[in-house]
Each structure stands twice: as structure tokens, then as C-alpha cells.
PDB file of C-alpha atoms in Angstrom:
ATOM      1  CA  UNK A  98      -8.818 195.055   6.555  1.00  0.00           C
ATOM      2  CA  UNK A  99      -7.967 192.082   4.916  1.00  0.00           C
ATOM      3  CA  UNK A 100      -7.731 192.353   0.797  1.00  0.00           C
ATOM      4  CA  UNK A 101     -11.049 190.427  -1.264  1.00  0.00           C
ATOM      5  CA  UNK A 102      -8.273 187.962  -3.131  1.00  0.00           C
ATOM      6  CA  UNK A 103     -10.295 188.029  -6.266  1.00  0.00           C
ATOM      7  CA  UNK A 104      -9.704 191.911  -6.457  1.00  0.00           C
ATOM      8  CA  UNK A 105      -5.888 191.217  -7.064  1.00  0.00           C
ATOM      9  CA  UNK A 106      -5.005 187.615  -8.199  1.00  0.00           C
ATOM     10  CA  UNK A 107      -1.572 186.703  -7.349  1.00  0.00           C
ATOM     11  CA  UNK A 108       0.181 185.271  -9.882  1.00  0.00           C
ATOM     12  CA  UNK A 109       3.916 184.624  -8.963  1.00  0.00           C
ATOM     13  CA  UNK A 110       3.861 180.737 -11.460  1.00  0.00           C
ATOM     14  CA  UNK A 111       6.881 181.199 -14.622  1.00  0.00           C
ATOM     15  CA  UNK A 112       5.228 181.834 -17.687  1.00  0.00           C
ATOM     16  CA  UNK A 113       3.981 178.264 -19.484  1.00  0.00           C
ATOM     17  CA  UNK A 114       6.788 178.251 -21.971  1.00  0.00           C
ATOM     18  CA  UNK A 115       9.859 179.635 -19.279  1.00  0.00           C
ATOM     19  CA  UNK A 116      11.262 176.180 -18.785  1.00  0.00           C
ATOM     20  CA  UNK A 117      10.323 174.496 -21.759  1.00  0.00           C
ATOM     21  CA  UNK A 118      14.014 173.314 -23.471  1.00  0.00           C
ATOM     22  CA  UNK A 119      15.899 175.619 -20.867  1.00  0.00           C
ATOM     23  CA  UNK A 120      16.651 174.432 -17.688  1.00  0.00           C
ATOM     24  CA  UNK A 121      15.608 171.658 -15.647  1.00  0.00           C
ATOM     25  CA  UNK A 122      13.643 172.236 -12.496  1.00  0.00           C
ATOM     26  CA  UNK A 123      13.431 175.664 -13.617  1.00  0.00           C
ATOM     27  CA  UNK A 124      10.341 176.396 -11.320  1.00  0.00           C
ATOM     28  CA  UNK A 125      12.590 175.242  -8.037  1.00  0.00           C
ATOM     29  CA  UNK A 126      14.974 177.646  -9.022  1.00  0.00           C
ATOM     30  CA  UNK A 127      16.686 180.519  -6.248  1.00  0.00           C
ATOM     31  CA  UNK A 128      19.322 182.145  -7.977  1.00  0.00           C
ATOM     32  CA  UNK A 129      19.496 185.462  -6.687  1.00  0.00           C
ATOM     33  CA  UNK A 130      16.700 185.705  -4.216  1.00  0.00           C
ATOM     34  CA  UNK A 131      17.125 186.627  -0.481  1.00  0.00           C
ATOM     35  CA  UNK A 132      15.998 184.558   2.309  1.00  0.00           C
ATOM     36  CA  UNK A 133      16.676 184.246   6.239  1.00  0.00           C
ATOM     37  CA  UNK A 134      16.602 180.856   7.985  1.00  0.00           C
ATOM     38  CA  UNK A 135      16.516 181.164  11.914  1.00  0.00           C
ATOM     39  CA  UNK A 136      17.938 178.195  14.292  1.00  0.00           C
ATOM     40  CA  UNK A 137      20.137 177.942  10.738  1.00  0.00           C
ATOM     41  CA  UNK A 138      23.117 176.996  12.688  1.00  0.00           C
ATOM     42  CA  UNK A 139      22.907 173.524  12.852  1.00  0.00           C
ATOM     43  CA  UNK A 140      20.477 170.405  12.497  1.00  0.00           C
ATOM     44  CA  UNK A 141      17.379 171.416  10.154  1.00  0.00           C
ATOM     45  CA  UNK A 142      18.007 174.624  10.025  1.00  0.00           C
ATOM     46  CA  UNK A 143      21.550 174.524   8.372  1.00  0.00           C
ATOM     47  CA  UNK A 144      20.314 171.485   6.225  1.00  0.00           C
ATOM     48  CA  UNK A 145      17.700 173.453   4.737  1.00  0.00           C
ATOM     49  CA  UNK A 146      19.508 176.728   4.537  1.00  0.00           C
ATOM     50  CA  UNK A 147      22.217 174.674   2.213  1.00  0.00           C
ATOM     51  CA  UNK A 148      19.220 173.450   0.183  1.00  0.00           C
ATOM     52  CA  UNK A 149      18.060 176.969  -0.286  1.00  0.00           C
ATOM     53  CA  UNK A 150      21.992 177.830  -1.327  1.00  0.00           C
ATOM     54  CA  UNK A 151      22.285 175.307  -3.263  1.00  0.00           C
ATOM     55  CA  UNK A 152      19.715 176.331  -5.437  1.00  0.00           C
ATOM     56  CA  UNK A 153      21.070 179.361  -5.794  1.00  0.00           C
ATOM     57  CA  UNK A 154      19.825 181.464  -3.136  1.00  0.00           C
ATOM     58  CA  UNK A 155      21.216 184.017  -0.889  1.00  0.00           C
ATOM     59  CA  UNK A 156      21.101 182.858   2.375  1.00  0.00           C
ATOM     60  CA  UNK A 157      21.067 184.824   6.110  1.00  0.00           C
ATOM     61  CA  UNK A 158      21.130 181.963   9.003  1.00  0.00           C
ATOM     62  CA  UNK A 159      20.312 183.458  12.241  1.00  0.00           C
ATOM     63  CA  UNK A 160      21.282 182.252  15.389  1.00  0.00           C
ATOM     64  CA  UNK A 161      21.473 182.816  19.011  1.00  0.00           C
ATOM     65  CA  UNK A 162      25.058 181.893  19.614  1.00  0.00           C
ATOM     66  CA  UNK A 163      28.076 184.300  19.542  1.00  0.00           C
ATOM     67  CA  UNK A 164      29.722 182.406  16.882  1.00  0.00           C
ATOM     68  CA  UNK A 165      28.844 179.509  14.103  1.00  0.00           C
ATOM     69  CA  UNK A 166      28.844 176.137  14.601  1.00  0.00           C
ATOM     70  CA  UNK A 167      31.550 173.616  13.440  1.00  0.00           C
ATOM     71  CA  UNK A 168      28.793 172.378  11.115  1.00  0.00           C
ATOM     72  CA  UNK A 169      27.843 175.690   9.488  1.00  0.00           C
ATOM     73  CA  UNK A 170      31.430 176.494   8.975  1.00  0.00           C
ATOM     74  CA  UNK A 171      31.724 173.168   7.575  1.00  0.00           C
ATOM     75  CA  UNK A 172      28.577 174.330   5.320  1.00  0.00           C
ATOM     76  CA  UNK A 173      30.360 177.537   4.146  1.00  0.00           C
ATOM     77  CA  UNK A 174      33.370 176.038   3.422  1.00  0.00           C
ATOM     78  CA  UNK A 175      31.272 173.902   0.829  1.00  0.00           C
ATOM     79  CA  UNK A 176      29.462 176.757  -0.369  1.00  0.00           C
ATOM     80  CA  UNK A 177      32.463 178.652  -1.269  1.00  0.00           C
ATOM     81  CA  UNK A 178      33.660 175.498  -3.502  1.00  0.00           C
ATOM     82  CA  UNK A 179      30.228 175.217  -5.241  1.00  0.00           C
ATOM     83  CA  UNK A 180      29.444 176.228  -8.422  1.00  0.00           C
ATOM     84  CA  UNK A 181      29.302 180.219  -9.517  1.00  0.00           C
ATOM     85  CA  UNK A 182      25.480 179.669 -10.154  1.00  0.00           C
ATOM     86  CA  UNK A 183      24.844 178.223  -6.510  1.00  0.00           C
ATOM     87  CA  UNK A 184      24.092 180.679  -3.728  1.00  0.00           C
ATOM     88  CA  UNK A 185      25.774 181.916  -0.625  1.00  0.00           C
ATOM     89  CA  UNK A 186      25.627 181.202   3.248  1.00  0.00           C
ATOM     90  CA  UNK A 187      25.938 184.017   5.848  1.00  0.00           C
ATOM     91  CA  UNK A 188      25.690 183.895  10.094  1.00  0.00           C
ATOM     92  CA  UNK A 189      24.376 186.614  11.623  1.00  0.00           C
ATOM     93  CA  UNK A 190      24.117 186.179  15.579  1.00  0.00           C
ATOM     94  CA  UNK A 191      20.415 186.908  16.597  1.00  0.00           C
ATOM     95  CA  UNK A 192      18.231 185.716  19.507  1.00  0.00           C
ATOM     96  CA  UNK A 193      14.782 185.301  18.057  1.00  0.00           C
ATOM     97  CA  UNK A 194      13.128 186.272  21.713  1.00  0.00           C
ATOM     98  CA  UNK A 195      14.736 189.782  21.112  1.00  0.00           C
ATOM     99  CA  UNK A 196      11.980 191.484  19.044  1.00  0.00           C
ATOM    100  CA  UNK A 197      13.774 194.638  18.745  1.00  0.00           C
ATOM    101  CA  UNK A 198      17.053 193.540  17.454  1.00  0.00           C
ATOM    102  CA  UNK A 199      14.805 190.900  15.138  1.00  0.00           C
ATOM    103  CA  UNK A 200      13.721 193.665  13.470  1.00  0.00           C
ATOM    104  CA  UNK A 201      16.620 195.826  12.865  1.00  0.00           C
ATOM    105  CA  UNK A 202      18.552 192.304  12.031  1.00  0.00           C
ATOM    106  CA  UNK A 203      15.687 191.678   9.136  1.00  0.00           C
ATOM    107  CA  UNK A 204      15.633 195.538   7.923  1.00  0.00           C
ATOM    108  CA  UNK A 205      19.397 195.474   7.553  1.00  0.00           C
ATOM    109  CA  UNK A 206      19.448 192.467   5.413  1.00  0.00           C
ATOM    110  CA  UNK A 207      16.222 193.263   3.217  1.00  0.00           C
ATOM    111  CA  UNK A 208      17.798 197.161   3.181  1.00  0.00           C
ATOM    112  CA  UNK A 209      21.417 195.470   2.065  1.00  0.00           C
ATOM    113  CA  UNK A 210      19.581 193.205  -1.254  1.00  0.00           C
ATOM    114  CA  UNK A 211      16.590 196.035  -1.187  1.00  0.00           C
ATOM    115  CA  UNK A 212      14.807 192.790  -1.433  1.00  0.00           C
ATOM    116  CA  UNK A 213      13.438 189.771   0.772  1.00  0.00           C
ATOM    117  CA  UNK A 214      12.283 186.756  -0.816  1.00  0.00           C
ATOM    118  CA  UNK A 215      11.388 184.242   2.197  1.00  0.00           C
ATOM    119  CA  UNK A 216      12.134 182.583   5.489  1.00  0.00           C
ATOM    120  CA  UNK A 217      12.366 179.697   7.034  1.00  0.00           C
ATOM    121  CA  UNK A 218      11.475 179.824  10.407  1.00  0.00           C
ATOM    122  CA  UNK A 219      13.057 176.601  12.026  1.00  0.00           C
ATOM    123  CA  UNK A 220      14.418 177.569  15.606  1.00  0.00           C
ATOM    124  CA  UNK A 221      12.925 175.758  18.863  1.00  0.00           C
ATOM    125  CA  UNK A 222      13.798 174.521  21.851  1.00  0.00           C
ATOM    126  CA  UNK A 223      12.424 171.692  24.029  1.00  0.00           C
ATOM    127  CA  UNK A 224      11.944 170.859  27.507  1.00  0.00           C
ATOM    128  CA  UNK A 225      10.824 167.426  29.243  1.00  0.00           C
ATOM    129  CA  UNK A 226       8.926 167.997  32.363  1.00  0.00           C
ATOM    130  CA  UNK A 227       5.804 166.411  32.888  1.00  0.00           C
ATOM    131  CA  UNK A 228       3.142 169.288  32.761  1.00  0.00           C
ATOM    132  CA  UNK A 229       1.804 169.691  36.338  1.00  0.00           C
ATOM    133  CA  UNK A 230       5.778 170.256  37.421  1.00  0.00           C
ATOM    134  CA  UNK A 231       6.021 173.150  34.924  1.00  0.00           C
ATOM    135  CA  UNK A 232       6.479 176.729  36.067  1.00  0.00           C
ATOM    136  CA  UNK A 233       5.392 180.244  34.236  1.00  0.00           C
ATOM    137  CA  UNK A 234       9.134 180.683  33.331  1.00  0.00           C
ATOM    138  CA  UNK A 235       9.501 177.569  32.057  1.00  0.00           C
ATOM    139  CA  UNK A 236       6.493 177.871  29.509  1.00  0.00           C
ATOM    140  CA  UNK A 237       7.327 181.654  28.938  1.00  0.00           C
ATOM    141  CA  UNK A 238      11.107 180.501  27.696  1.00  0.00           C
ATOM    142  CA  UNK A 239       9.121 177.765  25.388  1.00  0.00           C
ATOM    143  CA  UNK A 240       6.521 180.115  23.981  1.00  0.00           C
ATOM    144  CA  UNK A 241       9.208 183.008  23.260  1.00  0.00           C
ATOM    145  CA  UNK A 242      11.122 180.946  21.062  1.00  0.00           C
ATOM    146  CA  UNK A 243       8.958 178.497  19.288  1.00  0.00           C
ATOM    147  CA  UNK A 244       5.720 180.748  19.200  1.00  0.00           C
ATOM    148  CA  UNK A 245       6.234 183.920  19.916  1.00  0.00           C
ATOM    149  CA  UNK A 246       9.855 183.978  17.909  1.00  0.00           C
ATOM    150  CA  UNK A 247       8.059 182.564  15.054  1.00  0.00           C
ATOM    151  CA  UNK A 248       5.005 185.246  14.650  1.00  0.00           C
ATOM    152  CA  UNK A 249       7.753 188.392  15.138  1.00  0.00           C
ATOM    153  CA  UNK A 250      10.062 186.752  12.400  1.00  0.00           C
ATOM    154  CA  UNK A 251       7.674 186.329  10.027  1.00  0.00           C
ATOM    155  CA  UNK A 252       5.794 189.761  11.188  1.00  0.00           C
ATOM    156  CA  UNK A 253       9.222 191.445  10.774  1.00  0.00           C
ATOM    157  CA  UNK A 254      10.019 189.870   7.439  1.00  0.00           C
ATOM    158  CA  UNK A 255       6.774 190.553   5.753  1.00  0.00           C
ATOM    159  CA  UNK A 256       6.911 194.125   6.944  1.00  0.00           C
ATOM    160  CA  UNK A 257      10.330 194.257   4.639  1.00  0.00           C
ATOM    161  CA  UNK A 258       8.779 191.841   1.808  1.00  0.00           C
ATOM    162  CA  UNK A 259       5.617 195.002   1.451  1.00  0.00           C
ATOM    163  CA  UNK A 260       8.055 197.266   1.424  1.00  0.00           C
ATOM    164  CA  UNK A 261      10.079 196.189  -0.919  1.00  0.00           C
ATOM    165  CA  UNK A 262       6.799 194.502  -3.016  1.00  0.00           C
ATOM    166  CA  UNK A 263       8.351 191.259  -3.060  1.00  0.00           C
ATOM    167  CA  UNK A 264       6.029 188.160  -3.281  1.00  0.00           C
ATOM    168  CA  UNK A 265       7.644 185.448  -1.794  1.00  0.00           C
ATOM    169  CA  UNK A 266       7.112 182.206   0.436  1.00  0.00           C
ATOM    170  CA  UNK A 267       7.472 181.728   4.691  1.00  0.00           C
ATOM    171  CA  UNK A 268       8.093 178.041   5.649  1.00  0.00           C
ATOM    172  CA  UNK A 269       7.520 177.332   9.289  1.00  0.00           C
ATOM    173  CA  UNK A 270       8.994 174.046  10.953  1.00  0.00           C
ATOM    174  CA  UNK A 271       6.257 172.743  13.174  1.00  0.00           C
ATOM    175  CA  UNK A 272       5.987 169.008  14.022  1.00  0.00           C
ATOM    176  CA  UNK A 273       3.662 166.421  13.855  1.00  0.00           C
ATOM    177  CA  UNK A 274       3.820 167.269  17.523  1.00  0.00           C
ATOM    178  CA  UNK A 275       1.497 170.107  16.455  1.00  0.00           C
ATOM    179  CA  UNK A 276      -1.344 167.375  15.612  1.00  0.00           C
ATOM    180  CA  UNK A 277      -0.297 164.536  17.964  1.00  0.00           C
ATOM    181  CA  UNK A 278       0.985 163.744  21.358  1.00  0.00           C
ATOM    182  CA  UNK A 279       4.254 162.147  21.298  1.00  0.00           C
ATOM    183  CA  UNK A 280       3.652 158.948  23.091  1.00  0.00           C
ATOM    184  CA  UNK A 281       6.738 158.215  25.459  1.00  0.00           C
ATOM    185  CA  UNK A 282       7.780 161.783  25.742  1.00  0.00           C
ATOM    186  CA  UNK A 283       6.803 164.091  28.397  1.00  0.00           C
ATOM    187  CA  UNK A 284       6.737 167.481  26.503  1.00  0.00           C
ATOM    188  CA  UNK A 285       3.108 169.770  26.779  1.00  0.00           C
ATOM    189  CA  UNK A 286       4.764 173.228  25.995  1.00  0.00           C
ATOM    190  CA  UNK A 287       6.597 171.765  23.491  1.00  0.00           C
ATOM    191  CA  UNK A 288       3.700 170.174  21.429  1.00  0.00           C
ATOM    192  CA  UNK A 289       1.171 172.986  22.112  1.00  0.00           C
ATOM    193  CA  UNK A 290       4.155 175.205  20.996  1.00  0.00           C
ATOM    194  CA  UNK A 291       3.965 173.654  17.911  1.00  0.00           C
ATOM    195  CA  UNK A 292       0.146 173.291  17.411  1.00  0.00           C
ATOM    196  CA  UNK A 293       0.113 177.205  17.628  1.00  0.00           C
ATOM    197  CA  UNK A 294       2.294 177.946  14.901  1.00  0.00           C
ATOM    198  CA  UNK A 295       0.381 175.761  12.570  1.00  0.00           C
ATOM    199  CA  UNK A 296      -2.509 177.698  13.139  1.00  0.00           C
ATOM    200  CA  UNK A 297      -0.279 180.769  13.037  1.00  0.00           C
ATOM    201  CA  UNK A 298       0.288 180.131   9.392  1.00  0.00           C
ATOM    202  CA  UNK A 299      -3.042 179.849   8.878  1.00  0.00           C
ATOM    203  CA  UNK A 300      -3.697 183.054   9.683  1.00  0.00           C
ATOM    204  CA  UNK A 301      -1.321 185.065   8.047  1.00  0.00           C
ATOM    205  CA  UNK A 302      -1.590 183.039   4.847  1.00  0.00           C
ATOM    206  CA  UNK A 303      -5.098 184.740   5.103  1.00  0.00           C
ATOM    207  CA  UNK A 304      -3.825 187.679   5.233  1.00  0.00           C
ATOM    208  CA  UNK A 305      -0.781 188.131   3.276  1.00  0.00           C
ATOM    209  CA  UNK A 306      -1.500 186.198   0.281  1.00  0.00           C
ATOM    210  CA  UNK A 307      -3.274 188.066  -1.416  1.00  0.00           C
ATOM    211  CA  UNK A 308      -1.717 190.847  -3.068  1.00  0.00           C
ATOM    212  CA  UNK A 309      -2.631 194.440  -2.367  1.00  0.00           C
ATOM    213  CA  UNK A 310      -3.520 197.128  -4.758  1.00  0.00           C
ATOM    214  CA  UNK A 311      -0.257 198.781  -4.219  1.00  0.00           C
ATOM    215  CA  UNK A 312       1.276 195.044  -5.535  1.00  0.00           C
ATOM    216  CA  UNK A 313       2.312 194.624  -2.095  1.00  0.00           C
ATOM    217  CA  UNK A 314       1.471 191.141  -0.212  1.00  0.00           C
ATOM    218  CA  UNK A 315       1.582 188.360  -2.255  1.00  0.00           C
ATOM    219  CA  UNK A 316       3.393 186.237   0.494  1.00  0.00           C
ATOM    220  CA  UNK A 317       2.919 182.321   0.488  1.00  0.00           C
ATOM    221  CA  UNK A 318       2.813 180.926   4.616  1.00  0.00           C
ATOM    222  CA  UNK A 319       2.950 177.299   5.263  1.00  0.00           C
ATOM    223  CA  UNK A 320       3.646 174.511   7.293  1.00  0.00           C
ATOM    224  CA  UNK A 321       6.806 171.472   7.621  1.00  0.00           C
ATOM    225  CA  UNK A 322       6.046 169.026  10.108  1.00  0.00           C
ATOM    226  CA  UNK A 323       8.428 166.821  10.478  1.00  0.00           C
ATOM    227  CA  UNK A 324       7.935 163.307  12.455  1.00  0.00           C
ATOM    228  CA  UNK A 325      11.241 162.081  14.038  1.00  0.00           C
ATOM    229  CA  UNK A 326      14.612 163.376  13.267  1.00  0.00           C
ATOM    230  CA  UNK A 327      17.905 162.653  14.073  1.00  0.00           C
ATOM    231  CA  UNK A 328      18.882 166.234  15.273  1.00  0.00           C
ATOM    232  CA  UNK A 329      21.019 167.300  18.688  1.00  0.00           C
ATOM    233  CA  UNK A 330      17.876 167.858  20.055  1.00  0.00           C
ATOM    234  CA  UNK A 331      16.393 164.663  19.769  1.00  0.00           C
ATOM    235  CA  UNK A 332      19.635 162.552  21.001  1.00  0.00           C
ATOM    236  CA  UNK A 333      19.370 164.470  24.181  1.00  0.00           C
ATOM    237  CA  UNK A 334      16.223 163.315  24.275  1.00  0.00           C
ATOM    238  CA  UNK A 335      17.406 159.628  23.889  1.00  0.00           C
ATOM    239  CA  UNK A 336      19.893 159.981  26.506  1.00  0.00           C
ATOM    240  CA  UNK A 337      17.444 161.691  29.072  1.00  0.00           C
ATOM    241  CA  UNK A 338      14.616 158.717  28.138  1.00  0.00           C
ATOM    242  CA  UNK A 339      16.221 155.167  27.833  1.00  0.00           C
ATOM    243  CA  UNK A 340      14.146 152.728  24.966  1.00  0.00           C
ATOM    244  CA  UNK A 341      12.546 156.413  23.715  1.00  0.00           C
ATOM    245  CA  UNK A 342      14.310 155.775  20.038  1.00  0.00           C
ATOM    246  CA  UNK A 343      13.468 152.046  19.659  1.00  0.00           C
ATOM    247  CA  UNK A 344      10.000 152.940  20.524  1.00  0.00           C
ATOM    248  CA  UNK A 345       9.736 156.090  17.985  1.00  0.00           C
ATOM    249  CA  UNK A 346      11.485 153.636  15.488  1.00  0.00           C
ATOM    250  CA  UNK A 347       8.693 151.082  15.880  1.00  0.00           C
ATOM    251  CA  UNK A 348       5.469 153.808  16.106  1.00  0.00           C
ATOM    252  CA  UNK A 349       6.077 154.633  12.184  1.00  0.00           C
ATOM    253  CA  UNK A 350       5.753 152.628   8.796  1.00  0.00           C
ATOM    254  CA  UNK A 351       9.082 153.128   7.757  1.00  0.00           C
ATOM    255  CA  UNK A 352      11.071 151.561  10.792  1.00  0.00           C
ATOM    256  CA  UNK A 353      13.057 154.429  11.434  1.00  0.00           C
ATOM    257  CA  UNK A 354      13.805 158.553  11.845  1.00  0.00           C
ATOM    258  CA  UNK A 355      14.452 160.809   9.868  1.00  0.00           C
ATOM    259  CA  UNK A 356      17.508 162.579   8.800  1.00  0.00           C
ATOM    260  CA  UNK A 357      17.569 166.103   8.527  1.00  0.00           C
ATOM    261  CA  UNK A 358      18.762 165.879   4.865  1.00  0.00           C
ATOM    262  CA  UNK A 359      15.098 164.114   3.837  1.00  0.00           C
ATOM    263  CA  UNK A 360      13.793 167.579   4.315  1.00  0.00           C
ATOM    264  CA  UNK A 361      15.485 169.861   1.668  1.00  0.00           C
ATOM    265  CA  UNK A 362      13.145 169.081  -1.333  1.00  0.00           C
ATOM    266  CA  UNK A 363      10.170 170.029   0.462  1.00  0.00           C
ATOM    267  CA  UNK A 364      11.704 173.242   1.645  1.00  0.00           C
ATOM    268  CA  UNK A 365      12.369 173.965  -1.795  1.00  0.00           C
ATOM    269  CA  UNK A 366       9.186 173.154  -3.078  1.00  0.00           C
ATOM    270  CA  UNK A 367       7.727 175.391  -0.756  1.00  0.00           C
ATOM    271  CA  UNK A 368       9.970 178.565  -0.759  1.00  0.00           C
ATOM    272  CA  UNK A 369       9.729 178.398  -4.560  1.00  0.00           C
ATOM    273  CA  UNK A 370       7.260 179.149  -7.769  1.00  0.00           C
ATOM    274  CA  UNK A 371       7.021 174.978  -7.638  1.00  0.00           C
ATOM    275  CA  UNK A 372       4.415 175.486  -4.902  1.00  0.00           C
ATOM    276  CA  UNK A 373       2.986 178.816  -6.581  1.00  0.00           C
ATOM    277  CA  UNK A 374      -1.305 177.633  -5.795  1.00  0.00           C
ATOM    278  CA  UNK A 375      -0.136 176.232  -2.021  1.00  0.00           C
ATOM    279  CA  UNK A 376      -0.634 178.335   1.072  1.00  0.00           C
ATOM    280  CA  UNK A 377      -1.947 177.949   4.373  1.00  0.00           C
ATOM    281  CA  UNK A 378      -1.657 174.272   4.689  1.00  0.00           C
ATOM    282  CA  UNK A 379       0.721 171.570   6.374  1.00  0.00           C
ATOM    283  CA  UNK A 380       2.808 169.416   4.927  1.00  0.00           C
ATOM    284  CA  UNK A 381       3.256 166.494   7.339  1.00  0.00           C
ATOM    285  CA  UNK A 382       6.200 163.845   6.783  1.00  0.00           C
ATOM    286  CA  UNK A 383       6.650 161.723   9.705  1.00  0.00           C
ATOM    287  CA  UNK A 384       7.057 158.195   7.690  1.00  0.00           C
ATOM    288  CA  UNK A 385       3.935 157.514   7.904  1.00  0.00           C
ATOM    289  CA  UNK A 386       3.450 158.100  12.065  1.00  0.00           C
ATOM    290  CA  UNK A 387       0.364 159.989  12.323  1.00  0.00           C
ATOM    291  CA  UNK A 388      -1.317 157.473   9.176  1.00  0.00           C
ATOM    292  CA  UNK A 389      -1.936 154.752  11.590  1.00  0.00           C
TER     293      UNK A 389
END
């Protein structure tokens, strides 16, 4: 049964006088803490796992691939030049559609810190195929990675974050997708994909942020949805639609896309006692896309 929230209070905000003539940004800070970023490979992912390095965190990216990417080496390399304060970046192969392993992946980390702090669940995969052309397998391979990989990495990290009584913050990457169609792009599974997992962290905000009476729960769930980004993803898509990124350009207020960089403040905000009162909810930046 879910907790009454008023029975327990949680109250994970610094004390009022913590940063007062001590550090700057003291409420966005990571040092120390222990968080997982799937699809942390490359594009978004890797951005935002640096972000969460970078302000001091200790960072697991999970991925499907044997090996790292050129860009997450890239990303260690600069990790291991940083300062002493700033965090530290780690690839662990894992396919997100393989609960089992998932799980074991998650306890081994969590068992290694005896701690979890977050995640940031930011793998997905698309597929243009106009919806009436779509088979079972085709929408089973979209929903097991950007649905049903979501709900068992967040189940499977909260089930570590009670046991270890850590409060802490999940940050799933939906898309303005989730609320919109994308006009000029072909993608149903995709976008309904995406609309699930925003009300996915609905629900389990519900239910895990409160804390329980054994000062387990606690947990913070929300939303990024990002409009258009420069990512691999979305030059394949450029290359398989000709005039798709002069017409996304033009369909915002800002003129443009996104880079994946424009993203790491509001991954930090989120993941971190900045955004202590803020759960369940969405935060959409698309330029301005879905305004108008």
C-alpha cells in the first residue's frame, strides 16, 4: 500500500545555513554520490553522465555494446585530468531489455558503494515506418527498450536505493514526442514510447516519494523532454528524410536544435537537493516547439 506522505515528510533540502559563505552552488552538489546513466555511451547519455561527474559524482554508464565508444573514452580521458573534487566515469556493458542481468548489473554497483543515489534513464531507439506497415516485433523491440527498459531500471534501482535507505532522484529522458506528434516524421512506437514513460514517472513518483517508516523511499521521479537534438540518432533521421532538419529548424522559436550539451544543468537540477520539492512532473525544453 502506498505510504499517507504526511505520515513521513521527506526532507532531503541542505540545512538553511549549509551554503551560506561556503561553496557556491552548494545545493547542485554530487561529490560522492552513486548514480547509473543507461544509453550513457554516447549522445545525451554521455553528455549528461559527464555533467553528473563533473559535479562530483560517481558515475556507472550502461550500455549495450561490447565496448565504449570513441566518445566515452574521449569522456574518461577528461575525467581522469579533472580536478580531485570532480567525480568518476565507468562503462559497464548492459542491454537494458535483459531484466535479469539489469538487476544483478544494478545490485553489484549499489552492493560495491553500499549506496545508490540516482539514475538517469536515457537509452532509446527509434524506428521510421509509417504505423499500418509495423509488425508485433517491430513494436515489441521499441517498447523493450524505451518502455519496458525504463520501468525495470528504475524498478531495479529503487529496489537497491530501499535497501540501502538512500533518498535520491530518477531522471527519465522522454521527448516532447511524449506530448506531440512530430510533424514530418513517421514514428508511432516511437512517440507513444515516449508518452508512456512520462506517465510512468508519474506513477512511481506516487509511490516512492514518500518516505517509509523504516526511512526507506524517499526517491524523487521525473521527466526531461527534450525537443530536437543533434544526436546520431537524429542525423540518421536527416539522411533517411531529405528537408526533415530545415523543417524542425523552422517549427521552433529559437531557429534551431538542440545540442546535447544544453541539457546538463537540468539534469543536475533534477538529480540533486536543487530540485528537493519537484517530483512527478515534466520538464519540457524544446525551444519553444510545443509553445506555439
Amino acid at each position: 500500500m502506498n505510504p499517507e506522505p504526511r505520515h513521513n515528510p521527506t526532507y532531503d533540502q541542505p540545512l538553511k545555513d549549509f551554503n551560506v559563505g561556503q561553496k557556491t552552488f552548494a545545493d547542485f552538489d554530487l561529490k560522492d554520490r552513486v548514480f547509473i546513466v543507461t544509453g550513457g555511451s554516447s549522445g545525451l547519455g554521455l553528455e549528461l553522465a559527464e555533467a553528473v561527474r563533473e559535479a562530483g559524482g560517481i558515475v556507472y554508464c550502461l550500455n549495450v555494446s561490447p565496448e565504449p565508444s570513441a566518445e566515452f573514452i574521449e569522456a574518461q580521458k577528461r575525467s581522469s585530468t579533472s580536478s580531485p573534487s570532480a567525480g568518476s566515469l565507468t562503462y559497464r556493458q548492459q542491454d537494458v531489455a535483459d531484466t535479469e542481468g539489469l538487476d544483478r548489473q544494478i545490485a553489484s554497483i549499489a552492493s560495491a558503494h553500499a549506496r545508490l543515489d540516482g539514475v538517469v534513464a536515457a537509452v532509446g531507439i527509434q524506428q521510421i515506418t509509417p504505423a499500418a506497415e509495423y509488425t508485433i516485433e517491430d513494436l515489441n523491440r521499441i517498447m523493450a527498450v524505451n518502455y519496458a527498459g525504463v520501468f525495470m531500471t528504475a524498478t531495479a534501482a529503487a529496489r537497491q536505493m530501499f535497501k540501502h535507505k538512500c533518498h535520491g532522484s530518477m531522471v527519465f529522458i522522454a521527448s516532447m514526442s511524449g506530448c506531440v506528434a512530430n510533424k514530418g516524421l513517421i514514428s508511432p512506437a516511437y512517440n507513444s514510447s515516449k508518452a508512456a514513460v512520462l506517465q510512468l514517472a508519474r506513477n512511481l513518483a506516487m509511490e516512492w516519494s514518500p518516505t517509509r517508516e523504516d526511512g526507506s523511499g524517499g526517491i524523487r521521479v521525473n521527466c526531461i523532454s527534450p525537443g530536437h537534438i543533434m544526436t546520431p540518432m537524429v542525423r540518421k533521421n536527416f539522411e533517411e528524410v531529405p528537408g526533415l532538419r530545415e523543417k524542425w529548424e523552422s517549427e521552433n522559436m529559437m531557429g534551431r536544435l538542440a545540442e546535447t550539451r544544453e541539457f546538463k544543468g537540468a539534469a543536475l537540477f533534477l538529480l540533486s537537493n536543487a530540485s528537493s520539492f519537484m517530483t512527478g512532473s515534466n520538464l519540457i525544453m524544446d525551444g519553444g516547439h510545443t509553445a506555439w
